[in-house]
């Protein structure tokens, strides 16, 4: 398997350095934006780091704790970026040390333009000084946005920061966030480790906002053709998770998480880890679903059957099994079936079907599997051919 990964990695793009072994599986962590917006502080981040560990998120595989927009206020006389002294009185190095002390990794946010989306200083023409600052503080992950970048070229702007991060000498995962505007899946492998493929996710099932915000199911639909472009070290990013933020019912939250896993998407939780319900925790820490996301083969899943309101999606796994989502987009319960031909198995194959949400084997089946799926819900299974 290691050989396979190395080969895939080398084939990914000319500028993936041989030593670049970051994000061989999709990054997992937590980001402040979806729940807290600009209301970030050292106090919040420390509490979230504590909750990250106490809640079982760390044990489930989550790693990066990322502050999104609004941590920065200005540049000093030397052009160095300054963290908000009121909200981060101990400075970023101390906060990174605290996060590292918990066995976690630490991430920050900046923007390729002159200012961030919330009008804080951007990194344009300050890429090197910023990358050096991040490395000095102990940053492990940078999300890099695209506001206030009129007239700039995405490839050039992201390549600049990519080079600066590499030159900093610290391994830093580079998360490209230009909202899919220039099809980053066609140029970003080797520049960044992940790239947003759509506008901002919203905490709703199928809403859409004038400014480009998208509900969960709208984002899912936009991923259907992107599977050829993802792999170890280079992932499509359909945006951070809204599980636990209140706008999705239990079925919708389960569907959201299942699809992100099947799509080999980065799993960046965006809810308040300090107060999450048992139901939210059970979704975010379902190890069998997370194992689908983190499967070392690193293939993104795709839609293999579309019967209108009923769909089947499939992700091939390293051990020859198939992760499959039986999806009901409709408003009433309905039966959804997967035929073995849909998922590249010979019809006569006998296979074990395991339900990843029930965490139980459904049994041994030949040719097809059919099950009733609730509205907006999924049944997610692992189909393992008998030896
Ligand atoms: C958007 C980005 C969001 C968040 C926000 C911060 O452009 O897509 O995920 O980072 O900016 O202002």
Coordinates of C-alpha atoms in Angstrom, one line a residue, residues 67-369:
X67 CA -8.7 30.0 13.8
X68 CA -10.5 31.4 10.7
X69 CA -10.9 35.1 9.9
X70 CA -10.5 38.0 12.4
X71 CA -7.5 37.0 14.5
X72 CA -5.4 39.7 12.9
X73 CA -5.7 43.5 13.2
X74 CA -2.8 45.3 11.5
X75 CA 0.8 45.2 10.3
X76 CA 3.6 46.7 12.4
X77 CA 6.2 49.1 11.1
X78 CA 8.3 46.2 9.7
X79 CA 5.2 44.8 7.8
X80 CA 4.7 41.9 10.3
X81 CA 1.2 40.8 10.9
X82 CA -0.1 41.6 14.4
X83 CA -2.7 39.4 16.2
X84 CA -5.5 41.2 18.0
X85 CA -3.9 42.1 21.4
X86 CA -7.3 42.3 23.2
X87 CA -8.5 38.9 22.0
X88 CA -5.2 37.1 21.9
X89 CA -3.3 38.8 24.7
X90 CA -0.7 36.0 25.0
X91 CA 0.1 36.0 21.3
X92 CA -0.1 33.2 18.7
X93 CA 3.1 31.4 19.8
X94 CA 1.7 30.8 23.3
X95 CA -1.7 29.7 21.8
X96 CA 0.0 27.3 19.4
X97 CA 2.1 25.9 22.3
X98 CA -1.1 25.3 24.3
X99 CA -2.7 23.5 21.3
X100 CA 0.4 21.4 20.7
X101 CA 0.5 20.6 24.4
X102 CA -2.9 18.9 23.9
X103 CA -1.5 16.7 21.2
X104 CA -3.2 18.8 18.5
X105 CA -2.1 20.8 15.5
X106 CA -2.7 24.5 15.1
X107 CA -4.0 26.4 12.1
X108 CA -4.5 30.0 11.0
X109 CA -6.3 31.9 8.2
X110 CA -5.2 34.6 5.8
X111 CA -6.1 35.9 2.3
X112 CA -4.4 36.1 -1.0
X113 CA -5.6 39.7 -1.5
X114 CA -5.0 43.0 0.2
X115 CA -7.6 42.3 2.9
X116 CA -9.5 39.3 4.3
X117 CA -13.2 38.9 3.7
X118 CA -13.7 40.6 7.1
X119 CA -11.4 43.5 6.1
X120 CA -8.4 42.4 8.1
X121 CA -4.9 42.7 6.5
X122 CA -4.4 40.1 3.7
X123 CA -1.1 38.6 2.7
X124 CA -0.6 40.1 -0.8
X125 CA 3.0 41.1 -1.1
X126 CA 3.7 39.9 2.4
X127 CA 3.7 36.1 1.7
X128 CA 7.3 35.6 2.9
X129 CA 7.1 37.6 6.0
X130 CA 3.7 36.0 6.9
X131 CA 4.9 32.4 6.2
X132 CA 8.0 33.1 8.4
X133 CA 5.8 34.4 11.2
X134 CA 3.5 31.4 11.0
X135 CA 6.4 28.9 11.0
X136 CA 7.9 30.8 14.0
X137 CA 4.7 30.5 15.9
X138 CA 4.3 26.8 15.2
X139 CA 1.5 27.0 12.7
X140 CA 0.7 23.6 11.0
X141 CA -2.2 24.6 8.7
X142 CA -3.0 27.7 6.7
X143 CA -6.4 28.4 5.1
X144 CA -5.9 31.0 2.4
X145 CA -9.0 33.0 1.2
X146 CA -9.7 35.0 -1.9
X147 CA -11.4 38.3 -0.9
X148 CA -10.1 41.7 -2.1
X149 CA -8.0 40.1 -4.8
X150 CA -9.4 41.9 -7.8
X151 CA -7.1 41.6 -10.8
X152 CA -5.0 38.9 -9.2
X153 CA -4.4 35.5 -10.9
X154 CA -5.4 32.6 -8.6
X155 CA -2.6 30.3 -9.8
X156 CA 0.0 32.9 -9.3
X157 CA -1.3 34.2 -6.0
X158 CA -1.6 30.7 -4.4
X159 CA 1.7 29.6 -5.8
X160 CA 3.4 32.5 -4.1
X161 CA 2.1 31.5 -0.7
X162 CA 2.8 27.9 -1.4
X163 CA 6.4 28.7 -2.1
X164 CA 6.7 30.9 0.9
X165 CA 5.3 28.2 3.2
X166 CA 7.7 25.6 1.8
X167 CA 10.6 28.1 2.2
X168 CA 9.6 28.6 5.8
X169 CA 11.0 25.2 6.6
X170 CA 7.9 24.1 8.6
X171 CA 5.5 21.5 7.2
X172 CA 2.3 23.5 6.8
X173 CA -0.9 22.1 5.2
X174 CA -2.1 24.6 2.7
X175 CA -5.8 25.0 2.3
X176 CA -6.8 26.9 -0.8
X177 CA -10.1 28.8 -0.6
X178 CA -11.1 30.5 -3.9
X179 CA -14.6 28.9 -3.8
X180 CA -14.0 26.8 -6.9
X181 CA -14.0 30.0 -9.0
X182 CA -11.1 29.0 -11.3
X183 CA -11.6 25.2 -11.1
X184 CA -8.6 24.7 -8.7
X185 CA -8.9 20.9 -9.1
X186 CA -7.3 21.5 -12.6
X187 CA -4.3 23.5 -11.3
X188 CA -3.9 23.2 -7.5
X189 CA -2.4 19.7 -7.0
X190 CA 1.1 20.4 -5.9
X191 CA 0.3 24.0 -4.9
X192 CA -2.0 23.2 -2.0
X193 CA -3.2 20.1 -0.2
X194 CA -6.9 20.9 -0.5
X195 CA -9.0 23.4 -2.3
X196 CA -12.6 24.6 -1.8
X197 CA -14.7 23.4 -4.7
X198 CA -17.8 25.6 -4.0
X199 CA -19.1 28.8 -2.4
X200 CA -19.7 28.8 1.4
X201 CA -21.7 26.1 3.0
X202 CA -24.8 27.2 4.9
X203 CA -26.4 25.5 7.9
X204 CA -29.4 24.2 5.9
X205 CA -30.4 21.3 3.7
X206 CA -31.1 22.9 0.3
X207 CA -31.2 26.7 0.7
X208 CA -29.2 29.0 -1.5
X209 CA -28.1 32.6 -0.9
X210 CA -27.9 35.4 -3.4
X211 CA -24.2 35.9 -2.5
X212 CA -23.4 32.3 -3.3
X213 CA -23.9 30.4 0.0
X214 CA -25.2 26.9 -0.5
X215 CA -27.1 24.3 1.5
X216 CA -25.7 20.8 2.0
X217 CA -27.5 19.0 -0.8
X218 CA -26.6 21.7 -3.3
X219 CA -23.0 21.3 -2.4
X220 CA -23.2 17.5 -2.7
X221 CA -24.6 17.9 -6.3
X222 CA -21.6 20.0 -7.2
X223 CA -19.2 17.2 -6.2
X224 CA -20.5 14.6 -8.6
X225 CA -17.9 15.1 -11.3
X226 CA -14.9 16.0 -9.2
X227 CA -13.8 12.4 -8.2
X228 CA -11.0 12.2 -10.8
X229 CA -9.1 15.1 -9.2
X230 CA -8.7 14.0 -5.6
X231 CA -6.1 11.7 -4.1
X232 CA -3.4 11.5 -1.3
X233 CA -2.0 15.0 -0.7
X234 CA -4.6 16.8 -2.9
X235 CA -8.3 16.9 -2.0
X236 CA -11.4 18.6 -3.1
X237 CA -12.9 20.5 -0.2
X238 CA -16.7 20.9 -0.2
X239 CA -16.3 23.2 2.8
X240 CA -16.5 22.7 6.6
X241 CA -19.1 20.7 8.5
X242 CA -22.3 22.2 9.8
X243 CA -23.1 19.1 11.8
X244 CA -24.3 20.2 15.3
X245 CA -25.1 23.8 14.3
X246 CA -28.8 23.5 14.5
X247 CA -30.0 23.9 10.9
X248 CA -30.1 20.2 9.9
X249 CA -32.3 17.5 11.4
X250 CA -30.7 14.2 12.5
X251 CA -31.1 12.5 9.1
X252 CA -29.8 15.5 7.3
X253 CA -26.7 15.8 9.6
X254 CA -26.1 12.0 9.1
X255 CA -26.4 12.4 5.3
X256 CA -24.0 15.5 5.4
X257 CA -21.4 13.6 7.3
X258 CA -21.8 10.4 5.3
X259 CA -21.3 12.2 2.0
X260 CA -18.3 14.1 3.2
X261 CA -16.7 10.8 4.1
X262 CA -17.6 9.2 0.8
X263 CA -16.2 12.2 -1.0
X264 CA -12.9 11.9 0.8
X265 CA -13.5 15.4 2.0
X266 CA -11.6 17.2 4.7
X267 CA -13.6 16.7 7.9
X268 CA -13.4 20.1 9.6
X269 CA -16.0 20.3 12.3
X270 CA -17.6 23.7 12.7
X271 CA -19.8 23.3 15.8
X272 CA -19.3 24.2 19.5
X273 CA -17.4 21.2 20.8
X274 CA -18.0 22.4 24.4
X275 CA -21.7 21.9 24.3
X276 CA -22.4 19.4 21.6
X277 CA -25.3 16.9 22.1
X278 CA -24.8 13.1 22.3
X279 CA -26.4 12.9 18.9
X280 CA -23.9 15.3 17.3
X281 CA -21.0 13.6 19.0
X282 CA -22.2 10.2 17.7
X283 CA -22.2 11.5 14.2
X284 CA -18.9 13.3 14.2
X285 CA -17.1 10.4 15.9
X286 CA -18.5 7.5 14.0
X287 CA -15.3 5.6 13.4
X288 CA -16.6 3.4 10.7
X289 CA -17.7 6.4 8.7
X290 CA -14.5 8.2 9.4
X291 CA -12.5 5.1 8.2
X292 CA -14.2 5.5 4.8
X293 CA -13.1 9.2 4.6
X294 CA -9.6 8.2 5.8
X295 CA -9.2 5.1 3.6
X296 CA -5.5 5.0 2.4
X297 CA -6.4 4.4 -1.2
X298 CA -7.6 8.1 -1.2
X299 CA -10.3 7.7 -3.9
X300 CA -13.1 10.2 -3.9
X301 CA -16.6 8.6 -4.2
X302 CA -18.9 9.2 -7.1
X303 CA -22.6 8.9 -8.1
X304 CA -23.2 5.5 -9.7
X305 CA -26.9 5.5 -10.0
X306 CA -29.5 8.3 -10.2
X307 CA -33.2 7.4 -10.1
X308 CA -34.4 11.0 -9.4
X309 CA -35.1 11.1 -5.7
X310 CA -33.1 7.9 -5.1
X311 CA -29.3 7.8 -5.7
X312 CA -26.5 5.4 -5.1
X313 CA -22.9 6.7 -4.5
X314 CA -19.8 4.5 -4.2
X315 CA -16.2 4.9 -3.0
X316 CA -13.7 2.1 -3.6
X317 CA -11.7 1.2 -0.6
X318 CA -8.1 -0.1 -0.2
X319 CA -9.1 -3.6 0.9
X320 CA -11.3 -4.2 -2.2
X321 CA -14.5 -3.3 -0.3
X322 CA -16.9 -0.6 -1.5
X323 CA -18.4 2.1 0.7
X324 CA -21.9 2.8 -0.6
X325 CA -24.5 5.5 0.2
X326 CA -28.1 4.7 -0.5
X327 CA -29.6 8.2 -0.6
X328 CA -33.2 9.3 -0.5
X329 CA -33.5 13.0 -1.4
X330 CA -37.3 12.8 -1.2
X331 CA -39.7 14.0 1.5
X332 CA -41.1 10.5 2.2
X333 CA -39.5 7.2 3.1
X334 CA -38.6 5.0 0.1
X335 CA -36.8 1.9 -1.0
X336 CA -33.3 2.3 -2.4
X337 CA -31.4 -0.6 -4.0
X338 CA -27.8 -1.1 -5.1
X339 CA -27.1 -3.7 -7.7
X340 CA -23.6 -5.2 -7.6
X341 CA -23.0 -4.0 -11.2
X342 CA -23.5 -0.4 -10.0
X343 CA -20.5 -0.8 -7.8
X344 CA -18.2 -2.7 -10.1
X345 CA -18.9 -6.1 -8.5
X346 CA -19.8 -9.2 -10.5
X347 CA -23.6 -10.0 -10.0
X348 CA -22.9 -13.5 -8.6
X349 CA -20.5 -12.2 -6.0
X350 CA -21.5 -13.0 -2.4
X351 CA -20.7 -10.1 -0.2
X352 CA -21.0 -9.0 3.4
X353 CA -23.0 -5.8 3.9
X354 CA -22.3 -3.8 7.0
X355 CA -24.5 -0.9 8.0
X356 CA -22.1 1.9 9.2
X357 CA -24.7 3.9 11.2
X358 CA -26.3 0.9 12.8
X359 CA -22.7 -0.4 13.3
X360 CA -24.0 -3.9 12.6
X361 CA -23.8 -6.4 9.8
X362 CA -27.0 -6.5 7.6
X363 CA -26.0 -10.0 6.4
X364 CA -24.6 -11.7 3.3
X365 CA -26.1 -10.8 0.0
X366 CA -25.7 -11.8 -3.7
X367 CA -26.3 -9.4 -6.6
X368 CA -28.1 -6.6 -4.8
X369 CA -29.0 -5.0 -1.5

